[in-house]
Short mmCIF file of N, CA and C in Angstrom, two decimals:
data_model
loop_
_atom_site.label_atom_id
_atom_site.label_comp_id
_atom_site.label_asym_id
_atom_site.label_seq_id
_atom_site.Cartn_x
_atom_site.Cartn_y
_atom_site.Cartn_z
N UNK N 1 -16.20 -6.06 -6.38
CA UNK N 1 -14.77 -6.25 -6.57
C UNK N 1 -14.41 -7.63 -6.08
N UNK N 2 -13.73 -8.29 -6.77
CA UNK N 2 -13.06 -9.49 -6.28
C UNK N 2 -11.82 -9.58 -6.71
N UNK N 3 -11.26 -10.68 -6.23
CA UNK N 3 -9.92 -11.13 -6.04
C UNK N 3 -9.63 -11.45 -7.64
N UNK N 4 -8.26 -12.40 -7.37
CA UNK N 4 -8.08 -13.39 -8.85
C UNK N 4 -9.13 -13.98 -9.27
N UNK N 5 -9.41 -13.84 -10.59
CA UNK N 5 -10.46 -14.49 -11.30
C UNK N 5 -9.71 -15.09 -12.89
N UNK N 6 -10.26 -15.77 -13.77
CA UNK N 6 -9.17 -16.55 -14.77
C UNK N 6 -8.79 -15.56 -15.57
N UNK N 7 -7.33 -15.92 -15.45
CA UNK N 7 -6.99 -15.55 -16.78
C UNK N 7 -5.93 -14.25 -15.60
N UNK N 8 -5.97 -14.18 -14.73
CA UNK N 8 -5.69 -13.39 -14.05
C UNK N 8 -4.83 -13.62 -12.33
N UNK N 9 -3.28 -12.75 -12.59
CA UNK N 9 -2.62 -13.10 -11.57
C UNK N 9 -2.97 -13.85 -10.36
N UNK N 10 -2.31 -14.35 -9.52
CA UNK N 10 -3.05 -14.42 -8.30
C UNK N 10 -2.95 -13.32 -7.05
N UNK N 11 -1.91 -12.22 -7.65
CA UNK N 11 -1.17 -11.15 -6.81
C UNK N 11 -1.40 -9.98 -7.91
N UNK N 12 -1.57 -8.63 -7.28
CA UNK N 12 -1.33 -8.33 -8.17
C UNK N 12 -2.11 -6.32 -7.94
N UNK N 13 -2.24 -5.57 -8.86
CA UNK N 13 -2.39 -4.04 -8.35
C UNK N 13 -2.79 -3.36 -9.52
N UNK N 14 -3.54 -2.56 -9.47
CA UNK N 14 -3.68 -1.74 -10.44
C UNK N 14 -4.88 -0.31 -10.31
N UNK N 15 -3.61 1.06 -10.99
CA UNK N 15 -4.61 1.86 -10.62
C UNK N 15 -6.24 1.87 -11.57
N UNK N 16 -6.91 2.73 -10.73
CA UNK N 16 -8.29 3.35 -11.79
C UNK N 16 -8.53 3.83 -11.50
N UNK N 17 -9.06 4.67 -12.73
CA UNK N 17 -9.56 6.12 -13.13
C UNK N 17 -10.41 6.43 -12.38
N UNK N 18 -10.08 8.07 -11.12
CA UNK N 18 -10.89 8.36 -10.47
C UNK N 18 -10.48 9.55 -10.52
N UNK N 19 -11.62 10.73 -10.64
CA UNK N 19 -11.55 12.27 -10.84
C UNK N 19 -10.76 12.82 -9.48
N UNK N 20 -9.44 13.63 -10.21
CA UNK N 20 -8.83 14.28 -8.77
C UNK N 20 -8.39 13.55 -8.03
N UNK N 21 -8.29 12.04 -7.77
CA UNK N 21 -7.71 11.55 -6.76
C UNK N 21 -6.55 10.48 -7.51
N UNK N 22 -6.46 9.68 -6.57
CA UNK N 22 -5.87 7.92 -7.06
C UNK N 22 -6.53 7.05 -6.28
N UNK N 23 -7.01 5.88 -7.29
CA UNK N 23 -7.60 5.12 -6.50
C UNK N 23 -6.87 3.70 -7.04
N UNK N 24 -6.56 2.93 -6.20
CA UNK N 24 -5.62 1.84 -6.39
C UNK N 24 -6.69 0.28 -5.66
N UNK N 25 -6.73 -0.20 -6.81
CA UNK N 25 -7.19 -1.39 -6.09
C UNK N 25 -6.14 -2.70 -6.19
N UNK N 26 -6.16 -3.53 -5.57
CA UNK N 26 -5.35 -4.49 -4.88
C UNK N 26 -6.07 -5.92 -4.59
N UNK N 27 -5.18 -7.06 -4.97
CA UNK N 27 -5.52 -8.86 -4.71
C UNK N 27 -4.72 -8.94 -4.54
N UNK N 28 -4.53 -10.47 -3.38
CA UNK N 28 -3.69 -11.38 -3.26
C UNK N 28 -4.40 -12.63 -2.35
N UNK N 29 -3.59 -13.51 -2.22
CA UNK N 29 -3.70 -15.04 -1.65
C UNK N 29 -4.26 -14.46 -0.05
N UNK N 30 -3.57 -13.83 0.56
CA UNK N 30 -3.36 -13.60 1.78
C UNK N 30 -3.85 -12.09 2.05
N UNK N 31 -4.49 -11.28 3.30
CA UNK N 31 -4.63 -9.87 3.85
C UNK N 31 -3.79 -9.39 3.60
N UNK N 32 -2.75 -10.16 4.27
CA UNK N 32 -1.42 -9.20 4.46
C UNK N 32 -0.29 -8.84 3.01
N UNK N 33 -0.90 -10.06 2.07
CA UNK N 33 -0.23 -9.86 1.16
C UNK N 33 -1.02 -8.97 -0.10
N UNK N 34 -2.34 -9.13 0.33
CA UNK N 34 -3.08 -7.48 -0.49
C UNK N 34 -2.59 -6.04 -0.02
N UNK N 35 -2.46 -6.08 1.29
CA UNK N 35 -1.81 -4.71 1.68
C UNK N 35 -0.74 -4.30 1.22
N UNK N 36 0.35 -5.21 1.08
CA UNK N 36 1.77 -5.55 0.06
C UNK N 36 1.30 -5.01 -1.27
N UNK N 37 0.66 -5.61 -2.01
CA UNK N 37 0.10 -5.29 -2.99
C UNK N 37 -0.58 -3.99 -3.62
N UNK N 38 -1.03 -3.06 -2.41
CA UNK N 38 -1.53 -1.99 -2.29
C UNK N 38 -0.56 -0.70 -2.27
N UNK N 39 0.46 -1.01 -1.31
CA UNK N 39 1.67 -0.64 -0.94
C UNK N 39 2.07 -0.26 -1.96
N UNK N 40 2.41 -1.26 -2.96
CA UNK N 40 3.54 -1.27 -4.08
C UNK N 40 2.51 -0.21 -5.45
N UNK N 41 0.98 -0.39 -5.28
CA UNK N 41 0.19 0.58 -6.72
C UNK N 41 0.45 1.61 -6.38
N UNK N 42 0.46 1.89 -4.69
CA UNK N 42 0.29 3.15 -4.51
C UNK N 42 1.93 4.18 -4.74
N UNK N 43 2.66 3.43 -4.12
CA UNK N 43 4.00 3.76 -4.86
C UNK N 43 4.17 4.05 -6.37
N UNK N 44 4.01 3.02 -6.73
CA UNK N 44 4.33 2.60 -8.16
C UNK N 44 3.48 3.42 -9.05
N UNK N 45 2.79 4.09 -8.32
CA UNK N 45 1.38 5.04 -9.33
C UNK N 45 1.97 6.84 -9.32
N UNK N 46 3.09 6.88 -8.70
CA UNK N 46 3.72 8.53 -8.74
C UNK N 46 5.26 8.15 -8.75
N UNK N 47 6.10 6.99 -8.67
CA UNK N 47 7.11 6.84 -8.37
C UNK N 47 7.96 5.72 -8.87
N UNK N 48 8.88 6.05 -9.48
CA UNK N 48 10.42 4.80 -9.98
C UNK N 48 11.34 5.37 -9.40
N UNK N 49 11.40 3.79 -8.25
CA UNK N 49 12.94 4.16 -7.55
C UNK N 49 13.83 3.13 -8.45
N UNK N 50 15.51 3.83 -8.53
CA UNK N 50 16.34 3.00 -8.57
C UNK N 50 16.38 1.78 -8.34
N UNK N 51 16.95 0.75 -8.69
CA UNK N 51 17.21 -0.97 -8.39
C UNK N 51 18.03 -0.85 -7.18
N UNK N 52 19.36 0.24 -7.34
CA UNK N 52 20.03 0.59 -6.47
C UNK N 52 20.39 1.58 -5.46
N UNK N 53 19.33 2.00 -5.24
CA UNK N 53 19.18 3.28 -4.48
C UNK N 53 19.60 2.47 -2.77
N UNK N 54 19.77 3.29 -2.39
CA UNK N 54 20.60 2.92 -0.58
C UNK N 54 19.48 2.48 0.02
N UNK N 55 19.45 1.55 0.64
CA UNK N 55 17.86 1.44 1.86
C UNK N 55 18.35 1.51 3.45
N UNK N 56 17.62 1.54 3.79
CA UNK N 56 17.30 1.17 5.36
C UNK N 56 15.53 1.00 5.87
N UNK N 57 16.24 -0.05 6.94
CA UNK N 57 14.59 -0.98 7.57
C UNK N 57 14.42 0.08 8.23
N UNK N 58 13.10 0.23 8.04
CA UNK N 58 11.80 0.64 9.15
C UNK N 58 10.37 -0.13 9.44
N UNK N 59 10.74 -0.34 10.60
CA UNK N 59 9.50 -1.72 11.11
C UNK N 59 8.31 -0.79 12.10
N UNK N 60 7.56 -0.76 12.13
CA UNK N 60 6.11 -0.84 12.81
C UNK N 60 5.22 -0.99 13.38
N UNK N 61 4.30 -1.01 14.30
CA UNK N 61 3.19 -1.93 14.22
C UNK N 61 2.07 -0.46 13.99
N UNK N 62 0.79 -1.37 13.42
CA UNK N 62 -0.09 -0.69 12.92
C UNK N 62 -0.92 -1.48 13.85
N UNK N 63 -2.18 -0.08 14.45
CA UNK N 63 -3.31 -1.20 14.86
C UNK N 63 -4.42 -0.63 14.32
N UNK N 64 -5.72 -1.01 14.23
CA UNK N 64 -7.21 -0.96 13.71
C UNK N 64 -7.81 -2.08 14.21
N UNK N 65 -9.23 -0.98 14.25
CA UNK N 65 -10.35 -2.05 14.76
C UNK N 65 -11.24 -2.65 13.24
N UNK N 66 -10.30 -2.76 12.26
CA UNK N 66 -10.94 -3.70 11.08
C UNK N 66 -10.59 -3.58 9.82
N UNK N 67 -10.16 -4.63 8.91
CA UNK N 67 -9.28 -4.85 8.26
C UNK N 67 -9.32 -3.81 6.70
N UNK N 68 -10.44 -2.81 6.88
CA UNK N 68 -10.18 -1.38 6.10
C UNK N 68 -9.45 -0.63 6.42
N UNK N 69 -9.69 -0.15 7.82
CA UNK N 69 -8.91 0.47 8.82
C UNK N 69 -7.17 -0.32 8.75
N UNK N 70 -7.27 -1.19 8.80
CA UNK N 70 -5.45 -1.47 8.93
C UNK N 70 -4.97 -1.40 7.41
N UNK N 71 -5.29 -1.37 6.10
CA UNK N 71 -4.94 -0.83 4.75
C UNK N 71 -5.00 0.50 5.07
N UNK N 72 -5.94 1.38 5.75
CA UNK N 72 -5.46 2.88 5.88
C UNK N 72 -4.58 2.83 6.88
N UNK N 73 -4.14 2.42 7.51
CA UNK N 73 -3.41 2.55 8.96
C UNK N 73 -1.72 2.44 8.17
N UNK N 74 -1.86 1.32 7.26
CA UNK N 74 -0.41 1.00 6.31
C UNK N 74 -0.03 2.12 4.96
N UNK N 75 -0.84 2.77 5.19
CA UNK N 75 -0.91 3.75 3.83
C UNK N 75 -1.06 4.76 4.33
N UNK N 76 -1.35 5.34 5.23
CA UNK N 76 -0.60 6.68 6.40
C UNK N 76 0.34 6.68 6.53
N UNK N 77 0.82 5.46 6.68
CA UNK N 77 1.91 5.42 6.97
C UNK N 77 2.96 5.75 6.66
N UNK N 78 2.98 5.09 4.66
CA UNK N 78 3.64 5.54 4.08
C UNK N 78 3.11 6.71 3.73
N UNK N 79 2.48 7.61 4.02
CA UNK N 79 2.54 9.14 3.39
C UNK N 79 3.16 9.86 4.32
N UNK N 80 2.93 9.53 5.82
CA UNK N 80 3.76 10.09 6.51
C UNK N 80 5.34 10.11 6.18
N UNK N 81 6.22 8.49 6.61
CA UNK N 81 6.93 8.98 5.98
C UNK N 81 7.62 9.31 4.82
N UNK N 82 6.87 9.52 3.98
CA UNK N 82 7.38 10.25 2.29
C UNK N 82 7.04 11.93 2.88
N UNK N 83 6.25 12.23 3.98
CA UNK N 83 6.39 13.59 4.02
C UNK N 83 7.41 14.29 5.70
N UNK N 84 7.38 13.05 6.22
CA UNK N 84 8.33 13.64 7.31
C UNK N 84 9.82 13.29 7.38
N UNK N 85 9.91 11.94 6.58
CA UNK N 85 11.50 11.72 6.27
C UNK N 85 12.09 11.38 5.29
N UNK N 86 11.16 12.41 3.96
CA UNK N 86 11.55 11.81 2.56
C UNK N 86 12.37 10.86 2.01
N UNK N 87 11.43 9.68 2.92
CA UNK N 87 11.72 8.01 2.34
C UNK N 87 10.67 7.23 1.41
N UNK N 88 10.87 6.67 0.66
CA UNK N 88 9.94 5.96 -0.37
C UNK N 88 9.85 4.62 -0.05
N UNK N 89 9.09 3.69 0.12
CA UNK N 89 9.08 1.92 0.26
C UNK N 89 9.75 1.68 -0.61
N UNK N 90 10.76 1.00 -0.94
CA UNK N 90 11.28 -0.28 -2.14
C UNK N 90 10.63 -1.45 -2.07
N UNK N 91 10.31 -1.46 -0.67
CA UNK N 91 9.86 -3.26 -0.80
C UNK N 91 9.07 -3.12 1.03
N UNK N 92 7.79 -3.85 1.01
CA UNK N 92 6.97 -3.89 2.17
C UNK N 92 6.87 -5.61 2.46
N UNK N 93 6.88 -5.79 3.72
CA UNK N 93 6.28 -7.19 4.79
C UNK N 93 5.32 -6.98 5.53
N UNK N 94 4.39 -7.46 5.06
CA UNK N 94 3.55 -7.08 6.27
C UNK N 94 2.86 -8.43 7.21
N UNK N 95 3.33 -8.77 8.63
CA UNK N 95 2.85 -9.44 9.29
C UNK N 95 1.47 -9.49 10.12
N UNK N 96 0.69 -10.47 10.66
CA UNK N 96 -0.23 -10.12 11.39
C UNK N 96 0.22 -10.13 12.73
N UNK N 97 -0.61 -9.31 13.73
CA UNK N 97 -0.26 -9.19 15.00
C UNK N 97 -1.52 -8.81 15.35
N UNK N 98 -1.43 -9.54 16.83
CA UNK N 98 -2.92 -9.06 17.71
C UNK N 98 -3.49 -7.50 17.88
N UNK N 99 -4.56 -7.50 16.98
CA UNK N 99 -5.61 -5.79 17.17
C UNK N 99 -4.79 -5.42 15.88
N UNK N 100 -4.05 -5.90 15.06
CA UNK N 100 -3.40 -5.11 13.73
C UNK N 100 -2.12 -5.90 13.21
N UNK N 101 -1.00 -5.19 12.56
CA UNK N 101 -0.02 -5.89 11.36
C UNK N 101 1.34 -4.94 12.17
N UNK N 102 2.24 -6.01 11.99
CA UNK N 102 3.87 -5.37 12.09
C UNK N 102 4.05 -5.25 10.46
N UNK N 103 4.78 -3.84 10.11
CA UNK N 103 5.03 -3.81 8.47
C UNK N 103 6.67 -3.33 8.90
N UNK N 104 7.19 -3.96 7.55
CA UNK N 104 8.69 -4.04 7.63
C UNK N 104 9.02 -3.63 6.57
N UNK N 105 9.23 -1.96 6.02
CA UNK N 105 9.41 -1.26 5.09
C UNK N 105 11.15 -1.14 4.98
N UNK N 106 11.76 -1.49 3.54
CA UNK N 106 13.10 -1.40 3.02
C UNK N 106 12.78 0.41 2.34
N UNK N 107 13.21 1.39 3.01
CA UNK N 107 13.03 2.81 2.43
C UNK N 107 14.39 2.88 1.67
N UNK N 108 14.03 3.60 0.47
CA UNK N 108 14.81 4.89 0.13
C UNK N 108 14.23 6.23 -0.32
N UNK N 109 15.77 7.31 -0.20
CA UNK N 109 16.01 8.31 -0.20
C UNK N 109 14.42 8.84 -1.67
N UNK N 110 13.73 9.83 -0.83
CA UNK N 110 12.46 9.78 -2.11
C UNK N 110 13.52 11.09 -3.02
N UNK N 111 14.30 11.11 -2.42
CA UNK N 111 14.92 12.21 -3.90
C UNK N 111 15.97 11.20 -5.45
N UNK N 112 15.88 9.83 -4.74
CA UNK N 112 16.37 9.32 -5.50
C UNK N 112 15.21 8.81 -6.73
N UNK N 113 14.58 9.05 -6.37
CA UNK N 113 13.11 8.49 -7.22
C UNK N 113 12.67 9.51 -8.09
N UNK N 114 12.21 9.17 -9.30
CA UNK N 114 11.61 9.76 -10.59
C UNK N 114 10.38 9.93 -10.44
N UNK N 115 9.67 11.18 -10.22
CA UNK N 115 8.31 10.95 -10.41
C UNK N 115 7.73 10.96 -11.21
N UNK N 116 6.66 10.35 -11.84
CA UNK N 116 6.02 10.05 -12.57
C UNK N 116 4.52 10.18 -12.76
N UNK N 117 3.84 10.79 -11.17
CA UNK N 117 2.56 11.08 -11.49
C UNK N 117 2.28 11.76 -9.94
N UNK N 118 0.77 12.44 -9.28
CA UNK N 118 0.76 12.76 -8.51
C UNK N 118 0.81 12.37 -7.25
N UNK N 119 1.61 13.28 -6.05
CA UNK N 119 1.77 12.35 -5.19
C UNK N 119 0.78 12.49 -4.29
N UNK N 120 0.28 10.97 -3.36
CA UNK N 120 -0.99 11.46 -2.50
C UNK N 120 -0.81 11.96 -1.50
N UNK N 121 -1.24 12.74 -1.05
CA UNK N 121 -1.52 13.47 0.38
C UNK N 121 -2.08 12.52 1.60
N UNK N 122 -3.39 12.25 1.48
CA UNK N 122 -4.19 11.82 2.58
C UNK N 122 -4.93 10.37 1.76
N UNK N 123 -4.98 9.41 2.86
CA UNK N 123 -5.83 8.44 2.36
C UNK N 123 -7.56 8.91 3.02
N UNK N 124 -8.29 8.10 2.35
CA UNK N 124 -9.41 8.59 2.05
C UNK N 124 -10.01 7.66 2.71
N UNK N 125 -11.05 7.89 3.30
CA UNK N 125 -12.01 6.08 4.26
C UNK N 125 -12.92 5.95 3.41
N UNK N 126 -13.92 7.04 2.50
CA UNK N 126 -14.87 6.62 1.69
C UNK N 126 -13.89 5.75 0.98
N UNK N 127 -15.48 4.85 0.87
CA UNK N 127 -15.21 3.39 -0.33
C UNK N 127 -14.20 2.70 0.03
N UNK N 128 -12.98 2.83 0.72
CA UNK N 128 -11.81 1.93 1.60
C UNK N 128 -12.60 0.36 1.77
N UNK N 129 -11.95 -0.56 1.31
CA UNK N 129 -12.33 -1.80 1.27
C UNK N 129 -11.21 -2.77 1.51
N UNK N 130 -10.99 -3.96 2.28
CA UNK N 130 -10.42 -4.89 2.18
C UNK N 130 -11.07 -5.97 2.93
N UNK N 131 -11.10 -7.29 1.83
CA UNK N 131 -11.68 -7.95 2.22
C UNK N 131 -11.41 -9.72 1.50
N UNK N 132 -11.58 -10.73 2.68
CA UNK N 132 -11.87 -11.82 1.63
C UNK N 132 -13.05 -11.94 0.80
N UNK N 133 -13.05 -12.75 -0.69
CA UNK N 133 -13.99 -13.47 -1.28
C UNK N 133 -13.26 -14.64 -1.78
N UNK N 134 -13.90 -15.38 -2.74
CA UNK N 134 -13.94 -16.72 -2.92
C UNK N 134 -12.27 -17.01 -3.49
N UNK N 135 -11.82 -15.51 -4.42
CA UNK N 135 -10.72 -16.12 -4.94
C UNK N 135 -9.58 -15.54 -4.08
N UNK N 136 -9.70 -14.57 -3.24
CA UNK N 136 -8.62 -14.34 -1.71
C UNK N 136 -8.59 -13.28 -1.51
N UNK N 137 -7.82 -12.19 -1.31
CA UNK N 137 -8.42 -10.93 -0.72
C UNK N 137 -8.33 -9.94 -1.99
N UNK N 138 -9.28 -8.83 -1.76
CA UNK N 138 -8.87 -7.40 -2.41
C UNK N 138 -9.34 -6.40 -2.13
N UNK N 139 -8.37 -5.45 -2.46
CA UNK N 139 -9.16 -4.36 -1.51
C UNK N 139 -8.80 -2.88 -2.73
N UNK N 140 -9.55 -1.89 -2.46
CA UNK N 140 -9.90 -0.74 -2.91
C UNK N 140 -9.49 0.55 -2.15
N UNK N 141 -8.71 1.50 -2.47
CA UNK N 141 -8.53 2.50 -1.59
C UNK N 141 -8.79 3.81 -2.94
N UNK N 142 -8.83 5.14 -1.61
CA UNK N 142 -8.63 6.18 -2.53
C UNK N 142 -7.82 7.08 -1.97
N UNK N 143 -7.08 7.65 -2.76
CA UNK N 143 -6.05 8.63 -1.81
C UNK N 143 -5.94 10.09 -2.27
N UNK N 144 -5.97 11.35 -1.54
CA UNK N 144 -5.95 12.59 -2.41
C UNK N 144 -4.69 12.80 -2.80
N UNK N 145 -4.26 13.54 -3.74
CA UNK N 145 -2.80 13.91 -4.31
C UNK N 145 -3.35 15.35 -4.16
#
């Protein structure tokens, strides 16, 4: 798996076909901005929120001992809360911080949202990848629905 290659965004998400689950892989320039990137397939792969749906900030810190571990650490996250305070991401920041990332999630209401495909349950550590190569980061997750 690699990053941007020609002909091809420099940001950017997309799911693939994996039996029973979702598996979302993810590029960008930056770590923190593949996790962004990850954020938004994994949303964007069961869910259309409104343009205008109500938000409110919820900020973070995530820690892991390695930069697979902090893409699952940001993607617990959001399953948690889509299952403990039926909120959906509109829009993710994710900063670096020492031993892990501050993430700065704009939520809304997940009843305002259309679903559109299954939603995941648990992220998965098999095959979990994030990483640099030559053209900048990308990473691979799998999540159960």
């Amino acid at each position: 798996m690699t990053g941007a290659g020609p002909g091809q965004s420099p940001r950017g998400h997309r799911s693939v076909p994996h039996t029973g689950d979702l598996r979302v892989e993810a590029w960008a320039p930056t770590r923190e901005e593949c996790v962004v990137e990850a954020v938004r397939g994994v949303v964007g792969s069961f869910a259309e929120l409104p343009a205008d749906a109500p938000r409110v900030t919820r900020e973070c810190v995530v820690s892991a001992e390695d930069d697979g571990r902090l893409l699952a650490a940001v993607l617990e996250e959001v399953v948690y809360r889509m299952d403990a305070a039926d909120e959906l991401p509109v829009d993710v920041a994710v900063t670096p911080e020492p031993g892990g990332a501050r993430v700065r999630f704009r939520m809304a209401d997940s009843s305002t949202a259309t679903q559109t495909g299954a939603v995941p349950k648990a992220v998965a550590l098999h095959g979990l990848r994030l990483a640099q190569d030559s053209h900048g980061w990308a990473c691979r997750v799998t999540l159960d629905v």
